[in-house]
Amino acid sequence: MVLLKNTVQIEGIRRAGRLASRCLDMVAGRVRPGVTTAKLDGLVGQFLTGHGAKSATLGYREAPADVPFPANSCISVNDEVVHGIPGPRTLRDGDLVKVDVTVVLDGFMGDTARTFLVGAVTEAGSSLARAAEKSLELAIGVVRDGVRLGDIGHAVQSHVEPLGFSVVREFGGHGVGLEMHEPPTVPHHGVPGRGMRVRSGMVFTIEPMINQGARDVELLDDGWTVVTADGSLSAQFEHTLVATGSGAEILTLS
Ligand code: MF3
Ligand code: CO
Ligand code: CO
């Protein structure tokens, strides 16, 4: 069942989403060569606690692995696509690092992610990150009451594939707000005019995972980290948004 949110709930999600975005602003100022991903995750935890919020990912379980996620944020570097576990890894010049934060504030959730470029990144890396960001922007641009999920996926796919990049299909955006993962799943590929209709009051994420090489992914033995099968780079941006009669409002803005 896809839940439509009322204005009180949307305001709660907006507050959680704004805090998630501010948290990523804080992280942006800390990403540099030499910092560990565990350090960044610790800063995320402190930031959320300091603002009366907490992380939705810490201790989160999901089939099939059912291993509790052990951190405040997902931090995925280079060929890691999503759900990377922060740890002793040190960021190096040229890395592409994706930081994904889901905030719980007063029972409401906001979910957002960005790709950061560490130091000097190759032109290939920065163009991949740019394509992922642009594809999210284009997808948000088609959202309004009555649009179909296939239109959203198509907006992502039709931007990145002509550039030679690929769209990961195993994970999609999702309903969000009262839980971290609610229906529906929002694929980042699709056929215009197909799929469920979006309605005003639907709150969901769009979070395209874009690979430099093939779209295939693999799950590491830690039960969480998803990597590209061919070892190529991956980039991701994510926003939480609400559909309205005239468009979409992004709920994860600072
Ligand atoms: N924030 C992630 C998303 O965009 C979910 C992470 S689940 C976790 O859906 F357990 F890996 F943290
Ligand atoms: Co999400
Ligand atoms: Co997320």
PDB file of C-alpha atoms and ligand atoms in Angstrom:
ATOM      1  CA  MET A   1       0.000   0.000   0.000  1.00  0.00           C
ATOM      2  CA  VAL A   2       1.385   3.366  -1.017  1.00  0.00           C
ATOM      3  CA  LEU A   3       0.708   5.863   1.736  1.00  0.00           C
ATOM      4  CA  LEU A   4      -0.184   9.432   0.816  1.00  0.00           C
ATOM      5  CA  LYS A   5       1.205  11.863   3.373  1.00  0.00           C
ATOM      6  CA  ASN A   6      -0.751  14.737   4.889  1.00  0.00           C
ATOM      7  CA  THR A   7       0.667  18.237   5.392  1.00  0.00           C
ATOM      8  CA  VAL A   8       1.680  17.570   9.001  1.00  0.00           C
ATOM      9  CA  GLN A   9       3.622  14.475   7.966  1.00  0.00           C
ATOM     10  CA  ILE A  10       5.189  16.295   5.024  1.00  0.00           C
ATOM     11  CA  GLU A  11       6.394  19.046   7.329  1.00  0.00           C
ATOM     12  CA  GLY A  12       7.949  16.417   9.620  1.00  0.00           C
ATOM     13  CA  ILE A  13       9.694  14.777   6.684  1.00  0.00           C
ATOM     14  CA  ARG A  14      10.841  18.190   5.438  1.00  0.00           C
ATOM     15  CA  ARG A  15      12.464  18.878   8.821  1.00  0.00           C
ATOM     16  CA  ALA A  16      14.191  15.486   8.858  1.00  0.00           C
ATOM     17  CA  GLY A  17      15.214  15.937   5.224  1.00  0.00           C
ATOM     18  CA  ARG A  18      16.632  19.397   5.810  1.00  0.00           C
ATOM     19  CA  LEU A  19      18.732  18.043   8.670  1.00  0.00           C
ATOM     20  CA  ALA A  20      19.979  15.195   6.457  1.00  0.00           C
ATOM     21  CA  SER A  21      21.018  17.720   3.823  1.00  0.00           C
ATOM     22  CA  ARG A  22      22.761  19.915   6.389  1.00  0.00           C
ATOM     23  CA  CYS A  23      24.544  16.824   7.632  1.00  0.00           C
ATOM     24  CA  LEU A  24      25.891  16.225   4.116  1.00  0.00           C
ATOM     25  CA  ASP A  25      26.953  19.894   3.960  1.00  0.00           C
ATOM     26  CA  MET A  26      28.967  19.223   7.117  1.00  0.00           C
ATOM     27  CA  VAL A  27      30.469  16.071   5.578  1.00  0.00           C
ATOM     28  CA  ALA A  28      31.360  17.996   2.401  1.00  0.00           C
ATOM     29  CA  GLY A  29      33.637  20.203   4.481  1.00  0.00           C
ATOM     30  CA  ARG A  30      35.403  17.158   5.943  1.00  0.00           C
ATOM     31  CA  VAL A  31      35.994  15.027   2.850  1.00  0.00           C
ATOM     32  CA  ARG A  32      39.689  15.215   1.971  1.00  0.00           C
ATOM     33  CA  PRO A  33      42.625  12.895   1.346  1.00  0.00           C
ATOM     34  CA  GLY A  34      43.711  11.172   4.573  1.00  0.00           C
ATOM     35  CA  VAL A  35      40.363  11.070   6.368  1.00  0.00           C
ATOM     36  CA  THR A  36      38.917   7.645   7.164  1.00  0.00           C
ATOM     37  CA  THR A  37      35.348   6.739   6.308  1.00  0.00           C
ATOM     38  CA  ALA A  38      34.830   5.759   9.971  1.00  0.00           C
ATOM     39  CA  LYS A  39      35.819   9.301  10.981  1.00  0.00           C
ATOM     40  CA  LEU A  40      33.233  10.756   8.609  1.00  0.00           C
ATOM     41  CA  ASP A  41      30.621   8.365   9.955  1.00  0.00           C
ATOM     42  CA  GLY A  42      31.436   9.385  13.527  1.00  0.00           C
ATOM     43  CA  LEU A  43      30.922  13.029  12.560  1.00  0.00           C
ATOM     44  CA  VAL A  44      27.542  12.108  11.067  1.00  0.00           C
ATOM     45  CA  GLY A  45      26.539  10.411  14.325  1.00  0.00           C
ATOM     46  CA  GLN A  46      27.626  13.401  16.424  1.00  0.00           C
ATOM     47  CA  PHE A  47      25.867  15.842  14.135  1.00  0.00           C
ATOM     48  CA  LEU A  48      22.576  13.957  14.290  1.00  0.00           C
ATOM     49  CA  THR A  49      22.702  13.454  18.050  1.00  0.00           C
ATOM     50  CA  GLY A  50      23.562  17.131  18.482  1.00  0.00           C
ATOM     51  CA  HIS A  51      20.401  18.049  16.593  1.00  0.00           C
ATOM     52  CA  GLY A  52      18.058  15.729  18.471  1.00  0.00           C
ATOM     53  CA  ALA A  53      17.943  13.203  15.655  1.00  0.00           C
ATOM     54  CA  LYS A  54      19.371   9.785  14.923  1.00  0.00           C
ATOM     55  CA  SER A  55      20.388   7.605  12.026  1.00  0.00           C
ATOM     56  CA  ALA A  56      17.848   5.231  10.504  1.00  0.00           C
ATOM     57  CA  THR A  57      20.584   2.974   9.139  1.00  0.00           C
ATOM     58  CA  LEU A  58      22.305   2.070  12.430  1.00  0.00           C
ATOM     59  CA  GLY A  59      21.097  -1.436  13.276  1.00  0.00           C
ATOM     60  CA  TYR A  60      18.849  -1.602  10.220  1.00  0.00           C
ATOM     61  CA  ARG A  61      18.141  -5.119   8.932  1.00  0.00           C
ATOM     62  CA  GLU A  62      16.859  -6.250   5.602  1.00  0.00           C
ATOM     63  CA  ALA A  63      16.454  -9.568   3.842  1.00  0.00           C
ATOM     64  CA  PRO A  64      18.227 -11.545   2.496  1.00  0.00           C
ATOM     65  CA  ALA A  65      21.429 -10.966   4.500  1.00  0.00           C
ATOM     66  CA  ASP A  66      19.694  -9.838   7.704  1.00  0.00           C
ATOM     67  CA  VAL A  67      22.987  -8.532   9.117  1.00  0.00           C
ATOM     68  CA  PRO A  68      22.333  -5.326  11.090  1.00  0.00           C
ATOM     69  CA  PHE A  69      23.897  -2.335   9.328  1.00  0.00           C
ATOM     70  CA  PRO A  70      26.610  -1.115  11.719  1.00  0.00           C
ATOM     71  CA  ALA A  71      26.902   2.610  10.956  1.00  0.00           C
ATOM     72  CA  ASN A  72      25.219   6.013  10.891  1.00  0.00           C
ATOM     73  CA  SER A  73      25.757   6.444   7.167  1.00  0.00           C
ATOM     74  CA  CYS A  74      26.515   4.426   4.082  1.00  0.00           C
ATOM     75  CA  ILE A  75      29.883   5.402   2.611  1.00  0.00           C
ATOM     76  CA  SER A  76      30.753   3.809  -0.716  1.00  0.00           C
ATOM     77  CA  VAL A  77      34.060   4.513  -2.460  1.00  0.00           C
ATOM     78  CA  ASN A  78      34.881   4.208  -6.193  1.00  0.00           C
ATOM     79  CA  ASP A  79      33.577   0.819  -7.421  1.00  0.00           C
ATOM     80  CA  GLU A  80      31.379   0.463  -4.329  1.00  0.00           C
ATOM     81  CA  VAL A  81      27.882   1.294  -5.556  1.00  0.00           C
ATOM     82  CA  VAL A  82      25.766   1.509  -2.395  1.00  0.00           C
ATOM     83  CA  HIS A  83      25.547   0.416   1.246  1.00  0.00           C
ATOM     84  CA  GLY A  84      29.289   0.672   1.849  1.00  0.00           C
ATOM     85  CA  ILE A  85      30.195   0.238   5.527  1.00  0.00           C
ATOM     86  CA  PRO A  86      32.335   3.027   7.006  1.00  0.00           C
ATOM     87  CA  GLY A  87      35.621   1.751   8.439  1.00  0.00           C
ATOM     88  CA  PRO A  88      39.398   2.246   8.584  1.00  0.00           C
ATOM     89  CA  ARG A  89      39.671   2.949   4.855  1.00  0.00           C
ATOM     90  CA  THR A  90      41.496   6.209   4.195  1.00  0.00           C
ATOM     91  CA  LEU A  91      40.233   8.446   1.404  1.00  0.00           C
ATOM     92  CA  ARG A  92      42.818   9.175  -1.261  1.00  0.00           C
ATOM     93  CA  ASP A  93      43.272  11.832  -3.865  1.00  0.00           C
ATOM     94  CA  GLY A  94      41.090  10.947  -6.853  1.00  0.00           C
ATOM     95  CA  ASP A  95      38.483   8.888  -4.974  1.00  0.00           C
ATOM     96  CA  LEU A  96      34.759   9.167  -5.708  1.00  0.00           C
ATOM     97  CA  VAL A  97      32.964   8.853  -2.373  1.00  0.00           C
ATOM     98  CA  LYS A  98      29.213   8.475  -1.978  1.00  0.00           C
ATOM     99  CA  VAL A  99      27.777   9.405   1.407  1.00  0.00           C
ATOM    100  CA  ASP A 100      24.157   8.476   2.112  1.00  0.00           C
ATOM    101  CA  VAL A 101      22.354   9.618   5.268  1.00  0.00           C
ATOM    102  CA  THR A 102      18.856   8.729   6.445  1.00  0.00           C
ATOM    103  CA  VAL A 103      17.762  10.868   9.380  1.00  0.00           C
ATOM    104  CA  VAL A 104      15.028  10.121  11.895  1.00  0.00           C
ATOM    105  CA  LEU A 105      13.698  13.268  13.545  1.00  0.00           C
ATOM    106  CA  ASP A 106      10.555  13.171  15.693  1.00  0.00           C
ATOM    107  CA  GLY A 107       9.599   9.896  14.003  1.00  0.00           C
ATOM    108  CA  PHE A 108       9.921  11.218  10.437  1.00  0.00           C
ATOM    109  CA  MET A 109      12.596  10.221   7.931  1.00  0.00           C
ATOM    110  CA  GLY A 110      14.540  12.007   5.239  1.00  0.00           C
ATOM    111  CA  ASP A 111      17.016  10.211   2.971  1.00  0.00           C
ATOM    112  CA  THR A 112      19.673  11.865   0.813  1.00  0.00           C
ATOM    113  CA  ALA A 113      23.027  11.053  -0.743  1.00  0.00           C
ATOM    114  CA  ARG A 114      25.739  12.842  -2.681  1.00  0.00           C
ATOM    115  CA  THR A 115      28.903  11.899  -4.514  1.00  0.00           C
ATOM    116  CA  PHE A 116      31.972  13.831  -3.392  1.00  0.00           C
ATOM    117  CA  LEU A 117      35.177  14.142  -5.369  1.00  0.00           C
ATOM    118  CA  VAL A 118      38.271  13.721  -3.200  1.00  0.00           C
ATOM    119  CA  GLY A 119      41.045  16.074  -4.287  1.00  0.00           C
ATOM    120  CA  ALA A 120      41.758  15.894  -8.005  1.00  0.00           C
ATOM    121  CA  VAL A 121      39.480  13.372  -9.722  1.00  0.00           C
ATOM    122  CA  THR A 122      39.966  12.185 -13.307  1.00  0.00           C
ATOM    123  CA  GLU A 123      37.777  13.688 -16.017  1.00  0.00           C
ATOM    124  CA  ALA A 124      36.116  10.244 -16.331  1.00  0.00           C
ATOM    125  CA  GLY A 125      35.181  10.285 -12.648  1.00  0.00           C
ATOM    126  CA  SER A 126      33.879  13.806 -12.573  1.00  0.00           C
ATOM    127  CA  SER A 127      31.822  13.361 -15.754  1.00  0.00           C
ATOM    128  CA  LEU A 128      30.250  10.241 -14.225  1.00  0.00           C
ATOM    129  CA  ALA A 129      29.333  12.146 -11.066  1.00  0.00           C
ATOM    130  CA  ARG A 130      27.961  15.009 -13.156  1.00  0.00           C
ATOM    131  CA  ALA A 131      25.819  12.596 -15.200  1.00  0.00           C
ATOM    132  CA  ALA A 132      24.390  10.984 -12.058  1.00  0.00           C
ATOM    133  CA  GLU A 133      23.518  14.375 -10.576  1.00  0.00           C
ATOM    134  CA  LYS A 134      21.973  15.629 -13.799  1.00  0.00           C
ATOM    135  CA  SER A 135      19.925  12.424 -14.199  1.00  0.00           C
ATOM    136  CA  LEU A 136      18.449  12.944 -10.730  1.00  0.00           C
ATOM    137  CA  GLU A 137      17.607  16.539 -11.602  1.00  0.00           C
ATOM    138  CA  LEU A 138      15.925  15.474 -14.846  1.00  0.00           C
ATOM    139  CA  ALA A 139      13.964  12.732 -13.089  1.00  0.00           C
ATOM    140  CA  ILE A 140      12.743  15.125 -10.396  1.00  0.00           C
ATOM    141  CA  GLY A 141      11.707  17.450 -13.208  1.00  0.00           C
ATOM    142  CA  VAL A 142       9.129  14.992 -14.576  1.00  0.00           C
ATOM    143  CA  VAL A 143       7.485  14.287 -11.207  1.00  0.00           C
ATOM    144  CA  ARG A 144       3.968  15.597 -10.689  1.00  0.00           C
ATOM    145  CA  ASP A 145       0.545  14.158  -9.917  1.00  0.00           C
ATOM    146  CA  GLY A 146      -0.328  11.607 -12.619  1.00  0.00           C
ATOM    147  CA  VAL A 147       3.166  10.872 -13.929  1.00  0.00           C
ATOM    148  CA  ARG A 148       4.077   7.187 -14.148  1.00  0.00           C
ATOM    149  CA  LEU A 149       7.061   5.503 -12.567  1.00  0.00           C
ATOM    150  CA  GLY A 150       8.248   4.518 -16.050  1.00  0.00           C
ATOM    151  CA  ASP A 151       8.511   8.210 -16.959  1.00  0.00           C
ATOM    152  CA  ILE A 152      10.801   8.806 -13.987  1.00  0.00           C
ATOM    153  CA  GLY A 153      13.050   5.847 -14.778  1.00  0.00           C
ATOM    154  CA  HIS A 154      13.167   6.827 -18.415  1.00  0.00           C
ATOM    155  CA  ALA A 155      14.344  10.334 -17.526  1.00  0.00           C
ATOM    156  CA  VAL A 156      17.379   8.854 -15.761  1.00  0.00           C
ATOM    157  CA  GLN A 157      18.120   6.162 -18.317  1.00  0.00           C
ATOM    158  CA  SER A 158      17.764   8.367 -21.375  1.00  0.00           C
ATOM    159  CA  HIS A 159      20.267  10.838 -19.982  1.00  0.00           C
ATOM    160  CA  VAL A 160      23.056   8.511 -18.870  1.00  0.00           C
ATOM    161  CA  GLU A 161      22.996   5.690 -21.428  1.00  0.00           C
ATOM    162  CA  PRO A 162      23.771   7.895 -24.461  1.00  0.00           C
ATOM    163  CA  LEU A 163      26.819   9.097 -22.511  1.00  0.00           C
ATOM    164  CA  GLY A 164      28.035   5.476 -22.342  1.00  0.00           C
ATOM    165  CA  PHE A 165      27.136   4.979 -18.670  1.00  0.00           C
ATOM    166  CA  SER A 166      24.765   2.353 -17.246  1.00  0.00           C
ATOM    167  CA  VAL A 167      21.929   2.278 -14.721  1.00  0.00           C
ATOM    168  CA  VAL A 168      21.982  -0.189 -11.810  1.00  0.00           C
ATOM    169  CA  ARG A 169      18.684  -2.084 -11.738  1.00  0.00           C
ATOM    170  CA  GLU A 170      18.900  -4.119  -8.548  1.00  0.00           C
ATOM    171  CA  PHE A 171      18.124  -1.118  -6.336  1.00  0.00           C
ATOM    172  CA  GLY A 172      15.679   1.712  -6.819  1.00  0.00           C
ATOM    173  CA  GLY A 173      14.272   4.710  -5.100  1.00  0.00           C
ATOM    174  CA  HIS A 174      11.547   4.023  -2.553  1.00  0.00           C
ATOM    175  CA  GLY A 175       8.707   5.436  -0.574  1.00  0.00           C
ATOM    176  CA  VAL A 176       9.990   7.006   2.633  1.00  0.00           C
ATOM    177  CA  GLY A 177       8.804   9.127   5.527  1.00  0.00           C
ATOM    178  CA  LEU A 178       7.461   6.997   8.346  1.00  0.00           C
ATOM    179  CA  GLU A 179       9.788   4.088   7.580  1.00  0.00           C
ATOM    180  CA  MET A 180      13.092   4.167   5.711  1.00  0.00           C
ATOM    181  CA  HIS A 181      11.848   1.841   3.001  1.00  0.00           C
ATOM    182  CA  GLU A 182       8.166   2.008   2.065  1.00  0.00           C
ATOM    183  CA  PRO A 183       6.455   1.051  -1.182  1.00  0.00           C
ATOM    184  CA  PRO A 184       6.682   1.735  -4.030  1.00  0.00           C
ATOM    185  CA  THR A 185      10.083   0.874  -5.506  1.00  0.00           C
ATOM    186  CA  VAL A 186      11.068   3.559  -8.018  1.00  0.00           C
ATOM    187  CA  PRO A 187      13.216   2.040 -10.787  1.00  0.00           C
ATOM    188  CA  HIS A 188      15.848   4.225 -12.442  1.00  0.00           C
ATOM    189  CA  HIS A 189      15.127   2.708 -15.841  1.00  0.00           C
ATOM    190  CA  GLY A 190      11.781   2.472 -17.553  1.00  0.00           C
ATOM    191  CA  VAL A 191       9.427   2.949 -20.432  1.00  0.00           C
ATOM    192  CA  PRO A 192       7.458   6.209 -20.686  1.00  0.00           C
ATOM    193  CA  GLY A 193       3.767   5.783 -19.896  1.00  0.00           C
ATOM    194  CA  ARG A 194       4.278   2.515 -18.016  1.00  0.00           C
ATOM    195  CA  GLY A 195       4.148   1.706 -14.341  1.00  0.00           C
ATOM    196  CA  MET A 196       2.263   2.972 -11.320  1.00  0.00           C
ATOM    197  CA  ARG A 197       0.861   6.484 -11.337  1.00  0.00           C
ATOM    198  CA  VAL A 198       2.356   8.948  -8.894  1.00  0.00           C
ATOM    199  CA  ARG A 199      -0.190  10.894  -6.849  1.00  0.00           C
ATOM    200  CA  SER A 200       0.002  14.167  -4.920  1.00  0.00           C
ATOM    201  CA  GLY A 201       1.186  13.446  -1.397  1.00  0.00           C
ATOM    202  CA  MET A 202       3.390  10.518  -2.407  1.00  0.00           C
ATOM    203  CA  VAL A 203       6.776  10.921  -0.738  1.00  0.00           C
ATOM    204  CA  PHE A 204       9.632   8.925  -2.226  1.00  0.00           C
ATOM    205  CA  THR A 205      13.291   9.000  -3.122  1.00  0.00           C
ATOM    206  CA  ILE A 206      14.969   9.032  -6.483  1.00  0.00           C
ATOM    207  CA  GLU A 207      18.566   7.834  -6.156  1.00  0.00           C
ATOM    208  CA  PRO A 208      20.139   6.778  -9.445  1.00  0.00           C
ATOM    209  CA  MET A 209      23.227   4.570  -9.167  1.00  0.00           C
ATOM    210  CA  ILE A 210      25.177   5.136 -12.366  1.00  0.00           C
ATOM    211  CA  ASN A 211      28.116   2.962 -13.422  1.00  0.00           C
ATOM    212  CA  GLN A 212      30.969   3.900 -15.685  1.00  0.00           C
ATOM    213  CA  GLY A 213      31.028   0.370 -17.144  1.00  0.00           C
ATOM    214  CA  ALA A 214      28.451  -2.419 -17.128  1.00  0.00           C
ATOM    215  CA  ARG A 215      25.359  -2.188 -14.917  1.00  0.00           C
ATOM    216  CA  ASP A 216      25.979  -5.544 -13.190  1.00  0.00           C
ATOM    217  CA  VAL A 217      26.666  -5.501  -9.454  1.00  0.00           C
ATOM    218  CA  GLU A 218      27.815  -7.956  -6.798  1.00  0.00           C
ATOM    219  CA  LEU A 219      27.269  -8.187  -3.051  1.00  0.00           C
ATOM    220  CA  LEU A 220      30.377  -8.514  -0.856  1.00  0.00           C
ATOM    221  CA  ASP A 221      30.646 -11.071   1.957  1.00  0.00           C
ATOM    222  CA  ASP A 222      29.956  -8.404   4.588  1.00  0.00           C
ATOM    223  CA  GLY A 223      26.305  -8.757   3.532  1.00  0.00           C
ATOM    224  CA  TRP A 224      25.903  -5.068   2.617  1.00  0.00           C
ATOM    225  CA  THR A 225      28.502  -3.557   0.319  1.00  0.00           C
ATOM    226  CA  VAL A 226      27.408  -3.612  -3.317  1.00  0.00           C
ATOM    227  CA  VAL A 227      30.175  -3.219  -5.911  1.00  0.00           C
ATOM    228  CA  THR A 228      30.294  -3.026  -9.691  1.00  0.00           C
ATOM    229  CA  ALA A 229      30.988  -6.476 -11.141  1.00  0.00           C
ATOM    230  CA  ASP A 230      33.571  -5.064 -13.556  1.00  0.00           C
ATOM    231  CA  GLY A 231      35.345  -2.875 -11.000  1.00  0.00           C
ATOM    232  CA  SER A 232      34.372   0.345 -12.752  1.00  0.00           C
ATOM    233  CA  LEU A 233      33.434   3.526 -10.892  1.00  0.00           C
ATOM    234  CA  SER A 234      29.903   4.253  -9.706  1.00  0.00           C
ATOM    235  CA  ALA A 235      28.222   7.515  -8.702  1.00  0.00           C
ATOM    236  CA  GLN A 236      24.948   8.324  -6.926  1.00  0.00           C
ATOM    237  CA  PHE A 237      22.848  11.264  -5.835  1.00  0.00           C
ATOM    238  CA  GLU A 238      19.615  10.944  -3.857  1.00  0.00           C
ATOM    239  CA  HIS A 239      16.799  13.247  -2.804  1.00  0.00           C
ATOM    240  CA  THR A 240      13.555  12.679  -0.917  1.00  0.00           C
ATOM    241  CA  LEU A 241      10.644  14.486  -2.559  1.00  0.00           C
ATOM    242  CA  VAL A 242       6.899  14.909  -2.447  1.00  0.00           C
ATOM    243  CA  ALA A 243       4.750  14.935  -5.562  1.00  0.00           C
ATOM    244  CA  THR A 244       2.270  17.785  -5.940  1.00  0.00           C
ATOM    245  CA  GLY A 245      -0.246  18.847  -8.554  1.00  0.00           C
ATOM    246  CA  SER A 246       2.282  21.117 -10.209  1.00  0.00           C
ATOM    247  CA  GLY A 247       5.561  19.253  -9.770  1.00  0.00           C
ATOM    248  CA  ALA A 248       7.826  17.930  -7.039  1.00  0.00           C
ATOM    249  CA  GLU A 249       9.069  19.572  -3.886  1.00  0.00           C
ATOM    250  CA  ILE A 250      12.511  18.386  -2.832  1.00  0.00           C
ATOM    251  CA  LEU A 251      12.401  17.706   0.921  1.00  0.00           C
ATOM    252  CA  THR A 252      16.151  17.189   1.358  1.00  0.00           C
ATOM    253  CA  LEU A 253      17.440  20.710   0.790  1.00  0.00           C
ATOM    254  CA  SER A 254      19.473  22.732   3.286  1.00  0.00           C
TER     255      SER A 254
HETATM  256  N1  MF3 B   1      19.787   5.236   2.661  1.00  0.00           N
HETATM  257  C1  MF3 B   1      19.780   4.019   1.901  1.00  0.00           C
HETATM  258  C2  MF3 B   1      18.793   4.203   0.770  1.00  0.00           C
HETATM  259  O1  MF3 B   1      18.912   5.153   0.067  1.00  0.00           O
HETATM  260  C3  MF3 B   1      19.406   2.835   2.720  1.00  0.00           C
HETATM  261  C4  MF3 B   1      20.533   2.280   3.443  1.00  0.00           C
HETATM  262  S1  MF3 B   1      20.083   0.859   4.264  1.00  0.00           S
HETATM  263  C5  MF3 B   1      21.473   0.474   5.084  1.00  0.00           C
HETATM  264  O2  MF3 B   1      17.863   3.490   0.595  1.00  0.00           O
HETATM  265  F1  MF3 B   1      21.179  -0.354   5.978  1.00  0.00           F
HETATM  266  F2  MF3 B   1      22.355   0.047   4.226  1.00  0.00           F
HETATM  267  F3  MF3 B   1      21.990   1.544   5.638  1.00  0.00           F
HETATM  268 CO    CO B   2      17.021   5.829  -0.278  1.00  0.00          CO
HETATM  269 CO    CO B   3      19.743   6.847   1.032  1.00  0.00          CO
END
